[in-house]
mmCIF file of C-alpha atoms in Angstrom:
data_model
loop_
_atom_site.group_PDB
_atom_site.id
_atom_site.type_symbol
_atom_site.label_atom_id
_atom_site.label_comp_id
_atom_site.label_asym_id
_atom_site.label_seq_id
_atom_site.Cartn_x
_atom_site.Cartn_y
_atom_site.Cartn_z
ATOM 1 C CA MET J 299 -147.783 -15.002 96.016
ATOM 2 C CA GLN J 300 -149.104 -11.877 97.738
ATOM 3 C CA ARG J 301 -146.278 -12.281 100.231
ATOM 4 C CA LEU J 302 -143.838 -12.210 97.544
ATOM 5 C CA VAL J 303 -145.286 -9.048 95.879
ATOM 6 C CA ASP J 304 -145.322 -7.581 99.690
ATOM 7 C CA LEU J 305 -141.479 -8.491 99.896
ATOM 8 C CA LEU J 306 -140.881 -6.951 96.168
ATOM 9 C CA ARG J 307 -142.551 -3.555 97.334
ATOM 10 C CA GLN J 308 -140.034 -3.329 100.152
ATOM 11 C CA SER J 309 -137.032 -4.063 97.976
ATOM 12 C CA SER J 310 -134.731 -1.596 96.075
ATOM 13 C CA PRO J 311 -133.238 -2.234 92.832
ATOM 14 C CA PHE J 312 -130.311 -4.311 93.088
ATOM 15 C CA THR J 313 -127.374 -5.308 90.886
ATOM 16 C CA ILE J 314 -126.497 -8.888 89.716
ATOM 17 C CA ALA J 315 -122.993 -9.497 88.274
ATOM 18 C CA PHE J 316 -121.484 -12.446 86.402
ATOM 19 C CA HIS J 317 -118.714 -13.735 88.920
ATOM 20 C CA SER J 318 -117.290 -16.828 86.819
ATOM 21 C CA LEU J 319 -117.988 -19.883 84.949
ATOM 22 C CA PHE J 320 -118.300 -23.351 86.538
ATOM 23 C CA VAL J 321 -118.663 -27.251 86.233
ATOM 24 C CA ALA J 322 -120.267 -28.841 88.994
ATOM 25 C CA GLU J 323 -121.823 -32.142 89.629
ATOM 26 C CA VAL J 324 -125.727 -31.347 90.193
ATOM 27 C CA THR J 325 -126.438 -33.209 93.541
ATOM 28 C CA ARG J 326 -130.065 -32.745 93.292
ATOM 29 C CA ILE J 327 -130.621 -35.045 90.374
ATOM 30 C CA LYS J 328 -130.713 -38.519 92.003
ATOM 31 C CA HIS J 329 -131.662 -40.755 89.246
ATOM 32 C CA ASP J 330 -128.165 -40.193 87.101
ATOM 33 C CA ARG J 331 -124.870 -38.680 87.615
ATOM 34 C CA VAL J 332 -125.294 -35.288 85.781
ATOM 35 C CA PHE J 333 -122.921 -31.950 85.802
ATOM 36 C CA ALA J 334 -123.786 -28.536 84.624
ATOM 37 C CA ILE J 335 -121.792 -25.919 83.357
ATOM 38 C CA GLY J 336 -122.899 -22.584 84.429
ATOM 39 C CA VAL J 337 -122.488 -19.219 85.712
ATOM 40 C CA LYS J 338 -121.766 -17.991 89.373
ATOM 41 C CA LEU J 339 -123.692 -14.640 90.082
ATOM 42 C CA ALA J 340 -122.919 -12.052 92.569
ATOM 43 C CA SER J 341 -125.554 -10.082 93.935
ATOM 44 C CA THR J 342 -126.122 -9.355 97.668
ATOM 45 C CA GLY J 343 -129.465 -7.899 96.913
ATOM 46 C CA MET J 344 -130.765 -11.103 95.240
ATOM 47 C CA ARG J 345 -129.283 -12.828 98.247
ATOM 48 C CA ALA J 346 -131.231 -10.766 100.510
ATOM 49 C CA LEU J 347 -134.547 -11.134 98.785
ATOM 50 C CA LYS J 348 -134.076 -14.847 98.816
ATOM 51 C CA ASP J 349 -133.289 -14.875 102.841
ATOM 52 C CA ALA J 350 -136.720 -12.616 103.293
ATOM 53 C CA TRP J 351 -138.326 -14.971 101.115
ATOM 54 C CA LEU J 352 -136.951 -18.150 102.764
ATOM 55 C CA GLU J 353 -136.881 -16.744 106.264
ATOM 56 C CA PRO J 354 -140.435 -18.173 107.558
ATOM 57 C CA LEU J 355 -139.522 -21.773 106.752
ATOM 58 C CA SER J 356 -137.499 -24.366 108.789
ATOM 59 C CA LYS J 357 -133.919 -24.772 108.243
ATOM 60 C CA GLU J 358 -134.815 -28.156 106.327
ATOM 61 C CA ALA J 359 -137.354 -26.465 104.215
ATOM 62 C CA ARG J 360 -134.927 -23.666 103.256
ATOM 63 C CA LEU J 361 -132.088 -25.779 102.466
ATOM 64 C CA ASN J 362 -134.875 -27.918 100.235
ATOM 65 C CA HIS J 363 -135.440 -24.565 98.369
ATOM 66 C CA ASP J 364 -132.161 -23.070 98.335
ATOM 67 C CA PRO J 365 -129.777 -25.687 98.521
ATOM 68 C CA TYR J 366 -126.558 -24.067 97.063
ATOM 69 C CA GLN J 367 -126.970 -21.207 99.684
ATOM 70 C CA THR J 368 -125.216 -18.466 97.323
ATOM 71 C CA GLU J 369 -126.100 -15.294 95.516
ATOM 72 C CA GLY J 370 -127.479 -17.192 92.523
ATOM 73 C CA HIS J 371 -126.107 -18.892 89.310
ATOM 74 C CA ILE J 372 -127.416 -19.706 85.695
ATOM 75 C CA SER J 373 -127.025 -23.173 84.474
ATOM 76 C CA ILE J 374 -126.228 -23.057 80.868
ATOM 77 C CA ALA J 375 -125.965 -26.985 79.963
ATOM 78 C CA TYR J 376 -126.609 -30.069 81.343
ATOM 79 C CA ILE J 377 -123.901 -32.953 80.643
ATOM 80 C CA ARG J 378 -122.874 -36.639 81.419
ATOM 81 C CA PRO J 379 -119.734 -37.186 83.314
ATOM 82 C CA GLU J 380 -117.695 -38.432 80.547
ATOM 83 C CA PHE J 381 -117.998 -34.729 79.160
ATOM 84 C CA VAL J 382 -116.573 -32.570 82.395
ATOM 85 C CA GLU J 383 -113.017 -33.064 81.252
ATOM 86 C CA THR J 384 -113.969 -31.485 77.962
ATOM 87 C CA ALA J 385 -116.339 -28.911 79.637
ATOM 88 C CA GLU J 386 -113.479 -27.519 81.986
ATOM 89 C CA LYS J 387 -110.933 -27.246 79.200
ATOM 90 C CA PHE J 388 -113.273 -24.978 77.224
ATOM 91 C CA ILE J 389 -113.857 -23.011 80.287
ATOM 92 C CA ALA J 390 -110.196 -22.859 80.743
ATOM 93 C CA GLU J 391 -109.695 -21.652 77.227
ATOM 94 C CA LYS J 392 -112.489 -18.912 77.224
ATOM 95 C CA LEU J 393 -112.415 -17.648 80.751
ATOM 96 C CA ASP J 394 -110.063 -14.486 79.742
ATOM 97 C CA SER J 395 -112.724 -13.841 77.085
ATOM 98 C CA PHE J 396 -115.508 -13.926 79.736
ATOM 99 C CA ARG J 397 -116.663 -10.433 80.357
ATOM 100 C CA LEU J 398 -120.669 -9.665 80.950
ATOM 101 C CA GLU J 399 -121.705 -6.335 82.246
ATOM 102 C CA PRO J 400 -123.540 -6.228 85.457
ATOM 103 C CA PHE J 401 -127.089 -5.280 85.293
ATOM 104 C CA THR J 402 -129.661 -3.717 87.795
ATOM 105 C CA VAL J 403 -132.829 -5.294 88.409
ATOM 106 C CA ARG J 404 -135.672 -2.429 88.595
ATOM 107 C CA ALA J 405 -138.915 -4.417 88.252
ATOM 108 C CA VAL J 406 -139.964 -8.417 88.799
ATOM 109 C CA VAL J 407 -142.745 -9.878 87.218
ATOM 110 C CA VAL J 408 -144.500 -12.475 89.574
ATOM 111 C CA THR J 409 -146.773 -14.840 87.529
ATOM 112 C CA GLU J 410 -149.571 -17.190 89.208
ATOM 113 C CA SER J 411 -150.065 -20.545 88.286
ATOM 114 C CA ASP J 412 -153.085 -19.506 86.441
ATOM 115 C CA GLY J 413 -151.114 -17.208 84.035
ATOM 116 C CA ARG J 414 -152.174 -13.827 85.917
ATOM 117 C CA HIS J 415 -148.999 -11.783 86.410
ATOM 118 C CA THR J 416 -147.976 -8.921 88.678
ATOM 119 C CA THR J 417 -145.054 -6.456 87.702
ATOM 120 C CA VAL J 418 -143.342 -4.658 90.927
ATOM 121 C CA ASP J 419 -141.415 -1.720 89.813
ATOM 122 C CA LEU J 420 -138.489 -1.755 92.511
ATOM 123 C CA LYS J 421 -137.245 1.988 91.869
ATOM 124 C CA HIS J 422 -140.709 3.560 92.510
ATOM 125 C CA ASN J 423 -142.130 0.600 94.889
ATOM 126 C CA THR J 424 -145.520 0.695 92.738
ATOM 127 C CA CYS J 425 -147.343 -2.444 91.733
ATOM 128 C CA LEU J 426 -148.788 -2.887 88.124
ATOM 129 C CA LEU J 427 -151.656 -5.669 87.906
#
């Protein structure tokens, strides 16, 4: 995790905006057909951080860790195929009222598998243990 902390120390604050709602099949789930209702994100800063993190990996490994190669998304719910049409109608009805303000990431908390965590303040490039 030290490499991640080092990358974060070199990073500046970045903005994440909510781009759009979507329904899409989750292809990484192989044992069943599953779809996700989610929010696409727009964040060139987060994409740059992902790219820097994945850079030392082979192309195959990068695709394994970042299969969608987008600026990010948030999965809200997973649904069965028979509910896709209902979900798409719901999104179409709510799309005009879907307005969330962008936010700026100024700090990131990196948590180790043993529970220890490190907070990296992107604004001041400081590290708090």
